[in-house]
Coordinates of C-alpha atoms in Angstrom, one line a residue:
M1 CA -61.4 41.3 -14.0
K2 CA -60.5 41.1 -17.7
D3 CA -58.0 43.5 -19.0
K4 CA -59.9 45.3 -21.9
T5 CA -57.1 47.4 -22.9
G6 CA -54.4 44.6 -23.4
H7 CA -53.6 42.6 -26.4
P8 CA -56.3 40.0 -27.4
L9 CA -53.7 37.2 -26.8
R10 CA -52.9 38.6 -23.5
Q11 CA -56.5 38.8 -22.5
E12 CA -57.0 35.2 -23.4
R13 CA -54.0 34.1 -21.5
L14 CA -55.1 35.9 -18.4
R15 CA -58.7 34.6 -18.8
K16 CA -57.1 31.0 -18.5
G17 CA -54.8 32.3 -15.5
W18 CA -51.6 31.3 -17.4
T19 CA -48.3 33.1 -17.3
Q20 CA -46.5 33.9 -20.6
Q21 CA -44.1 30.9 -19.7
E22 CA -46.9 28.5 -19.3
L23 CA -48.6 29.5 -22.7
A24 CA -45.2 29.1 -24.1
D25 CA -44.9 25.5 -22.6
F26 CA -48.5 24.4 -23.5
A27 CA -48.0 25.8 -27.1
Q28 CA -44.5 24.4 -27.4
V29 CA -43.2 27.7 -28.6
S30 CA -40.5 30.0 -27.0
I31 CA -41.5 32.6 -24.3
T32 CA -40.0 35.2 -26.7
S33 CA -42.6 34.4 -29.3
I34 CA -45.4 35.0 -26.8
E35 CA -43.7 38.3 -25.5
R36 CA -43.5 39.6 -29.3
A37 CA -47.0 38.5 -30.1
E38 CA -48.3 40.4 -27.2
R39 CA -46.5 43.5 -28.4
G40 CA -48.2 43.1 -31.7
K41 CA -45.2 42.0 -33.6
P42 CA -45.5 39.4 -36.5
L43 CA -44.6 35.6 -35.9
R44 CA -44.0 32.8 -38.2
V45 CA -47.2 31.1 -39.5
D46 CA -46.5 27.8 -37.8
I47 CA -46.1 29.6 -34.5
C48 CA -49.3 31.2 -34.8
S49 CA -50.9 28.0 -35.6
R50 CA -49.6 26.3 -32.4
I51 CA -50.8 29.2 -30.2
C52 CA -54.2 29.1 -31.7
K53 CA -54.5 25.4 -31.3
C54 CA -53.4 25.5 -27.7
L55 CA -56.0 28.3 -27.1
G56 CA -58.8 26.6 -29.1
K57 CA -59.0 29.3 -31.8
E58 CA -59.4 28.7 -35.4
K59 CA -58.1 32.1 -36.7
P60 CA -55.0 34.0 -35.6
E61 CA -57.1 37.3 -36.0
E62 CA -59.2 36.1 -33.0
L63 CA -56.0 36.4 -30.7
G64 CA -54.8 39.5 -32.5
L65 CA -51.9 37.4 -34.0
Q66 CA -50.0 38.6 -37.3
S67 CA -47.8 36.4 -39.3
H68 CA -45.0 36.6 -41.7
G69 CA -44.8 32.9 -42.5
E70 CA -43.7 31.2 -45.5
Q71 CA -46.7 31.4 -47.7
D72 CA -47.1 35.1 -47.2
S73 CA -43.3 35.8 -47.6
L74 CA -43.3 33.7 -50.7
R75 CA -46.1 35.3 -52.2
V76 CA -44.4 38.7 -51.7
S77 CA -41.2 37.4 -53.0
V78 CA -42.8 36.0 -56.2
E79 CA -44.9 39.1 -56.7
G80 CA -41.7 41.2 -56.2
L81 CA -40.0 39.2 -59.0
S82 CA -42.3 40.7 -61.7
T83 CA -41.1 44.2 -60.9
V84 CA -37.4 43.4 -61.7
S85 CA -36.2 44.3 -65.1
D86 CA -34.4 41.7 -67.3
R87 CA -31.6 44.4 -67.7
D88 CA -30.9 44.0 -63.9
K89 CA -30.1 40.2 -64.3
E90 CA -26.9 41.2 -66.0
N91 CA -25.5 42.4 -62.6
V92 CA -26.0 39.1 -60.7
S93 CA -23.1 37.7 -58.9
L94 CA -22.7 34.7 -56.5
Q95 CA -19.1 35.6 -55.2
G96 CA -18.7 35.9 -51.5
T97 CA -18.3 39.7 -51.6
E98 CA -19.4 42.3 -49.1
S99 CA -22.6 43.1 -51.4
D100 CA -23.6 39.5 -50.7
E101 CA -23.3 40.1 -47.0
T102 CA -25.4 43.2 -47.0
M103 CA -28.1 42.0 -49.6
D104 CA -31.2 44.0 -49.7
R105 CA -34.5 42.9 -50.7
R106 CA -34.4 44.0 -54.3
E107 CA -30.9 42.4 -54.8
A108 CA -32.2 39.2 -53.4
M109 CA -35.1 39.1 -55.6
K110 CA -32.7 39.5 -58.6
K111 CA -30.6 36.6 -57.7
I112 CA -33.5 34.4 -57.0
R113 CA -35.1 35.3 -60.2
D114 CA -32.0 34.7 -62.1
V115 CA -31.6 31.0 -61.1
G116 CA -35.2 30.4 -61.6
L117 CA -37.3 30.2 -58.6
T118 CA -40.1 28.7 -60.6
L119 CA -38.3 25.5 -60.1
A120 CA -39.3 25.8 -56.5
L121 CA -42.9 26.3 -57.3
A122 CA -43.4 23.2 -59.4
P123 CA -46.6 21.4 -58.5
G124 CA -46.3 18.8 -55.6
I125 CA -43.8 20.7 -53.6
L126 CA -44.6 21.1 -50.0
L127 CA -44.6 24.9 -49.0
N128 CA -46.3 24.8 -45.6
T129 CA -43.8 23.2 -43.0
P130 CA -40.7 24.8 -41.7
F131 CA -39.6 21.4 -40.3
L132 CA -38.6 18.0 -41.9
P133 CA -41.0 17.5 -45.0
Q134 CA -42.8 14.2 -45.0
L135 CA -43.7 13.0 -48.4
P136 CA -47.1 11.0 -48.8
T137 CA -46.8 7.4 -49.1
G138 CA -46.2 6.3 -52.6
T139 CA -45.1 9.7 -53.8
K140 CA -42.1 9.6 -56.1
P141 CA -40.0 12.6 -57.1
S142 CA -40.2 13.7 -60.8
S143 CA -37.1 13.1 -63.0
I144 CA -34.4 15.4 -62.4
D145 CA -31.3 16.4 -64.4
E146 CA -28.0 17.9 -63.6
E147 CA -29.1 21.3 -64.7
T148 CA -31.9 21.4 -62.2
L149 CA -29.6 20.3 -59.5
N150 CA -27.3 23.1 -60.3
H151 CA -30.2 25.5 -60.0
Y152 CA -30.9 24.1 -56.5
A153 CA -27.3 24.4 -55.5
K154 CA -27.2 28.0 -56.7
L155 CA -30.5 28.8 -54.7
T156 CA -29.1 27.3 -51.6
E157 CA -25.9 29.4 -51.9
I158 CA -28.2 32.5 -52.3
C159 CA -30.0 31.5 -49.2
W160 CA -26.7 31.1 -47.3
H161 CA -25.6 34.6 -48.3
L162 CA -29.1 36.1 -47.3
S163 CA -28.6 34.5 -43.9
K164 CA -25.4 36.5 -43.4
G165 CA -27.3 39.7 -44.1
T166 CA -30.7 41.1 -42.8
E167 CA -33.1 39.2 -45.0
L168 CA -33.8 36.2 -42.9
E169 CA -37.5 36.4 -43.8
I170 CA -36.5 35.8 -47.6
A171 CA -34.0 33.2 -47.1
E172 CA -36.2 30.8 -45.0
P173 CA -39.3 30.5 -47.3
T174 CA -37.3 30.3 -50.3
L175 CA -35.3 27.5 -48.9
W176 CA -38.2 25.5 -47.8
A177 CA -39.9 26.1 -51.3
Y178 CA -37.5 23.6 -53.0
L179 CA -36.0 21.7 -50.0
S180 CA -38.8 19.0 -49.8
R181 CA -38.4 18.1 -53.4
L182 CA -34.7 17.9 -53.1
T183 CA -35.1 15.7 -49.9
A184 CA -37.2 13.3 -52.0
I185 CA -34.6 13.1 -54.7
A186 CA -31.7 12.6 -52.2
K187 CA -33.6 9.7 -50.6
Q188 CA -34.0 7.8 -53.8
S189 CA -31.2 5.6 -55.2
S190 CA -30.2 7.2 -58.6
E191 CA -27.1 8.5 -60.5
H192 CA -28.0 11.9 -59.0
Q193 CA -28.5 10.8 -55.3
Q194 CA -25.2 11.8 -53.7
V195 CA -25.2 15.2 -55.5
A196 CA -28.7 15.9 -54.3
A197 CA -27.8 14.5 -50.9
R198 CA -25.1 17.0 -50.7
I199 CA -27.2 20.0 -51.5
A200 CA -29.9 18.8 -49.2
S201 CA -27.3 18.5 -46.3
Q202 CA -26.3 22.2 -46.9
G203 CA -30.0 23.2 -47.0
Y204 CA -30.7 21.5 -43.7
L205 CA -27.7 23.0 -42.2
L206 CA -29.0 26.5 -43.1
A207 CA -32.5 25.5 -42.1
A208 CA -31.1 24.6 -38.6
L209 CA -29.3 28.0 -38.4
L210 CA -32.5 29.8 -39.1
A211 CA -34.5 27.6 -36.5
G212 CA -32.0 28.8 -34.1
H213 CA -32.9 32.5 -34.7
R214 CA -36.6 31.6 -33.9
D215 CA -35.1 30.0 -30.5
D216 CA -36.6 26.8 -31.7
L217 CA -34.0 24.6 -30.4
N218 CA -35.7 21.3 -30.8
A219 CA -36.3 21.9 -34.6
R220 CA -32.7 23.0 -34.9
Q221 CA -31.6 19.7 -33.4
N222 CA -33.9 17.8 -35.6
L223 CA -32.5 19.6 -38.6
C224 CA -29.0 19.2 -37.6
E225 CA -29.6 15.4 -37.6
Q226 CA -31.2 15.5 -41.0
A227 CA -28.2 17.5 -42.3
L228 CA -25.8 14.7 -40.9
L229 CA -28.1 11.9 -42.4
F230 CA -27.6 13.5 -45.9
A231 CA -24.0 14.2 -45.4
N232 CA -23.6 10.4 -44.6
V233 CA -25.6 9.6 -47.9
A234 CA -23.3 12.1 -49.9
E235 CA -20.3 10.6 -48.1
D236 CA -19.0 14.1 -47.7
R237 CA -16.6 14.4 -44.9
N238 CA -16.7 18.3 -44.7
L239 CA -20.5 18.1 -44.3
Q240 CA -20.5 15.4 -41.8
V241 CA -18.2 17.4 -39.5
A242 CA -20.1 20.7 -40.4
S243 CA -23.3 18.9 -39.2
L244 CA -21.6 17.7 -35.9
R245 CA -20.7 21.4 -35.4
Q246 CA -24.2 22.6 -35.8
L247 CA -25.4 19.9 -33.6
A248 CA -22.8 20.6 -30.9
L249 CA -23.8 24.2 -30.9
T250 CA -27.4 23.4 -30.5
F251 CA -26.6 21.4 -27.3
D252 CA -24.6 24.4 -26.1
Y253 CA -27.7 26.5 -26.6
K254 CA -29.9 23.9 -24.9
E255 CA -27.6 24.1 -21.9
R256 CA -26.3 20.6 -22.2
P257 CA -22.7 21.3 -22.2
G258 CA -21.5 17.8 -21.6
K259 CA -23.4 16.7 -24.8
A260 CA -22.0 19.5 -26.8
L261 CA -18.4 18.6 -25.7
Q262 CA -19.1 14.9 -26.6
T263 CA -20.4 15.9 -30.0
Y264 CA -17.4 18.0 -30.7
Q265 CA -15.1 15.1 -29.7
Q266 CA -16.8 12.9 -32.2
S267 CA -15.2 14.9 -34.9
I268 CA -11.6 14.7 -33.7
P269 CA -10.6 11.4 -35.5
Y270 CA -11.8 13.1 -38.9
L271 CA -10.3 16.8 -38.5
D272 CA -7.3 15.8 -40.6
E273 CA -9.8 14.9 -43.5
V274 CA -11.6 18.2 -43.6
S275 CA -10.9 21.6 -44.9
P276 CA -8.6 24.0 -43.0
L277 CA -11.4 26.3 -42.3
L278 CA -13.9 23.7 -40.9
R279 CA -10.9 22.2 -38.9
S280 CA -10.3 25.7 -37.3
R281 CA -14.0 26.1 -36.5
M282 CA -14.1 22.7 -34.8
Y283 CA -11.0 23.5 -32.7
A284 CA -12.6 26.7 -31.7
G285 CA -15.7 24.9 -30.5
L286 CA -13.6 22.2 -28.7
S287 CA -11.8 25.3 -26.8
G288 CA -15.1 26.7 -25.8
S289 CA -16.6 23.6 -24.5
H290 CA -13.4 22.6 -22.4
A291 CA -13.5 26.3 -21.2
Y292 CA -17.1 25.7 -19.8
F293 CA -15.7 22.8 -17.6
E294 CA -12.8 25.2 -16.6
Q295 CA -10.3 22.8 -18.2
D296 CA -7.7 25.7 -18.9
K297 CA -5.0 23.7 -20.5
E298 CA -7.2 21.9 -23.0
A299 CA -9.2 25.1 -23.8
L300 CA -6.0 27.2 -24.5
R301 CA -4.6 24.2 -26.5
F302 CA -7.5 24.0 -28.8
L303 CA -7.7 27.7 -29.1
G304 CA -4.1 27.8 -30.4
L305 CA -4.9 25.1 -32.8
A306 CA -7.9 27.0 -34.2
Y307 CA -5.6 29.9 -34.9
E308 CA -3.0 27.8 -36.4
S309 CA -5.5 26.0 -38.8
F310 CA -7.1 29.0 -40.0
P311 CA -6.4 29.7 -43.7
E312 CA -5.0 32.8 -45.2
Q313 CA -7.8 33.0 -47.7
P314 CA -10.8 31.5 -46.0
E315 CA -13.1 32.6 -48.7
H316 CA -11.3 30.1 -51.1
D317 CA -11.8 27.2 -48.6
P318 CA -14.1 24.4 -49.9
S319 CA -16.4 24.6 -46.9
F320 CA -16.5 28.5 -46.7
L321 CA -20.4 28.5 -47.5
Y322 CA -21.5 26.5 -44.6
A323 CA -18.5 26.3 -42.2
A324 CA -19.8 29.5 -40.4
C325 CA -16.2 30.3 -39.8
E326 CA -14.4 33.7 -40.6
Y327 CA -11.6 35.5 -38.6
F328 CA -14.2 37.2 -36.6
T329 CA -15.4 33.6 -35.5
L330 CA -12.0 32.9 -33.9
L331 CA -12.3 36.3 -32.1
L332 CA -15.7 35.5 -30.8
W333 CA -14.6 32.1 -29.4
D334 CA -11.4 33.6 -28.1
G335 CA -13.5 36.0 -26.1
L336 CA -16.0 33.3 -25.0
T337 CA -13.2 30.9 -23.9
H338 CA -11.6 33.5 -21.8
L339 CA -15.0 34.6 -20.3
D340 CA -15.7 31.0 -19.3
L341 CA -12.1 30.9 -17.8
H342 CA -12.9 34.0 -15.7
Q343 CA -10.0 35.7 -17.4
L344 CA -12.3 38.8 -18.0
E345 CA -9.5 41.2 -19.3
G346 CA -8.6 38.6 -22.1
A347 CA -12.3 38.3 -23.0
E348 CA -12.6 42.1 -23.4
K349 CA -9.5 42.3 -25.4
A350 CA -10.7 39.6 -27.9
F351 CA -14.3 41.1 -28.2
A352 CA -12.8 44.5 -28.8
Q353 CA -11.0 43.4 -31.9
V354 CA -14.5 43.3 -33.7
D355 CA -16.7 45.4 -31.3
G356 CA -20.2 45.1 -32.0
L357 CA -21.1 48.8 -31.2
D358 CA -18.5 50.1 -33.8
P359 CA -17.3 47.0 -35.7
K360 CA -13.7 47.3 -36.8
I361 CA -14.2 44.7 -39.4
H362 CA -17.1 43.6 -41.6
V363 CA -19.4 41.1 -39.8
P364 CA -23.1 39.9 -40.5
E365 CA -25.8 41.6 -38.4
R366 CA -26.6 38.5 -36.5
V367 CA -22.9 38.2 -35.5
R368 CA -22.5 41.9 -34.6
I369 CA -25.5 41.4 -32.1
E370 CA -23.8 38.2 -30.6
F371 CA -20.7 40.3 -29.9
L372 CA -22.9 43.1 -28.4
N373 CA -24.4 40.6 -26.0
Y374 CA -21.1 39.1 -24.9
Q375 CA -19.5 42.3 -24.6
A376 CA -22.3 43.6 -22.4
E377 CA -21.9 40.4 -20.3
T378 CA -18.2 41.0 -20.0
F379 CA -18.7 44.7 -19.0
T380 CA -21.1 43.5 -16.4
K381 CA -18.7 41.3 -14.8
L382 CA -16.0 43.8 -15.0
Q383 CA -18.6 46.1 -13.4
K384 CA -18.3 48.7 -16.1
M385 CA -21.9 49.9 -15.8
E386 CA -21.8 52.6 -18.4
Q387 CA -20.5 50.2 -21.1
A388 CA -22.7 47.4 -20.2
H389 CA -25.6 49.6 -20.5
T390 CA -24.9 51.1 -23.8
Y391 CA -23.9 47.6 -25.4
L392 CA -27.0 45.7 -24.1
E393 CA -29.4 48.7 -25.2
E394 CA -28.1 48.4 -28.9
A395 CA -28.0 44.6 -28.7
V396 CA -31.8 44.6 -27.9
K397 CA -32.9 47.1 -30.5
A398 CA -30.9 45.2 -33.2
S399 CA -32.2 41.7 -32.3
L400 CA -35.8 43.2 -32.7
T401 CA -35.0 44.8 -36.1
L402 CA -33.4 41.6 -37.3
G403 CA -36.2 39.4 -35.9
S404 CA -33.9 37.3 -34.1
E405 CA -35.5 35.7 -31.0
R406 CA -32.3 33.7 -30.1
R407 CA -30.3 37.2 -29.9
Y408 CA -33.3 38.7 -28.0
S409 CA -33.3 36.0 -25.5
Q410 CA -29.7 36.2 -25.0
A411 CA -29.9 39.9 -24.4
F412 CA -32.5 39.3 -21.6
E413 CA -30.2 36.8 -20.0
V414 CA -27.5 39.5 -19.9
Y415 CA -30.1 42.1 -18.4
K416 CA -31.0 39.7 -15.5
Q417 CA -27.2 39.5 -14.8
M418 CA -27.0 43.3 -14.8
R419 CA -30.0 43.7 -12.4
L420 CA -28.0 41.4 -9.9
V421 CA -24.9 43.6 -10.0
W422 CA -26.8 47.1 -10.1
R423 CA -30.0 46.2 -8.5
H424 CA -30.5 49.7 -7.2
E425 CA -29.4 51.8 -10.3
T426 CA -32.2 53.5 -12.1
R427 CA -30.7 53.4 -15.5
I428 CA -30.3 49.6 -15.3
K429 CA -33.9 49.3 -14.2
E430 CA -35.1 51.4 -17.0
L431 CA -33.5 48.8 -19.4
G432 CA -36.4 46.5 -18.5
N433 CA -38.7 48.6 -20.5
L434 CA -37.1 47.1 -23.6
F435 CA -38.4 43.8 -22.6
T436 CA -42.0 42.7 -22.1
R437 CA -42.3 41.4 -18.6

């Protein structure tokens, strides 16, 4: 009998006799997207479109779907620009300070307005796709000058800073508003091609990171490959290696550890040519990959090299913006390496130097949640139930607030481990209420 009290999407899914996983597979979205939709949470426009197409519906409203996609977010962003006074523009700064890390919506709008978002809204720019933009046959980018490229570089920098805070829904539509035009310029032979390709590569690296938060790993892989393509055009060794880093991490997320290790190893011949910060990050990744295969000696050797390579002032490193490596990154990989080597006390000690529940140093929110998940996993393996419960509960709540499907999915995997360890504990069973089953 049809459930008249459930969410419209759930009703339609059950009418077809599908599980949540089957619908996710048929629609080519993550199961977390289906779970969020059936809880009445907003999804991206493209995800709503896939679900509608799969179920033969023309409008998201027919399935009770809500969206916060590029066009809606961009409209809100542009409307928000008009409410910012000119006097506020005097306070804009693009330095990598803590205020950038915790950028709020109003501050983000000030920064975007200051560098001219109208450039991104010029006619002919593709706004509707979160994936690789495809220009129509015969389309040629309009002429561009150095000043315009500088604007795009600044917008990309702002989007990177936004991604380190809690304003992911501003970062992504802003990025895609101009990345298509930049892509077209980077593909054309001209005096500006290498500069445009360098900015485009940074943009695709960020787009890959944001796709990962949606748990869309196929898109993430594709975007990493585009970042590498434009890094090659730019002949920029730092960006080439940074692209390999993102690609290796994507394979890790896709549970292809052999491919991840192989991708990290591709960078080894070039590590002496890249910045110290990026070199440190690649050594950390190599450490984690070797640890997965329980290659203790190699894992600990690369971990030591990661610490040795880390610069005293990482914020002054040429690749600081996109290397995704600060000191807490080393502590995270330190913990992961020991976790995979079954050295649980070492993992607990490394993670505790940051501590996701009560951070001892400033970390981006998405990273704080990652620490929470791994600390909960470590406490589970140490059979410390009280700590495991507390850290996982906070991880789930924070993931939902941030809107990171990736972190939410990670938390669910930890929860399944906890149920195996404490299958009869009421408190652990009750954690299941945080997840849609």
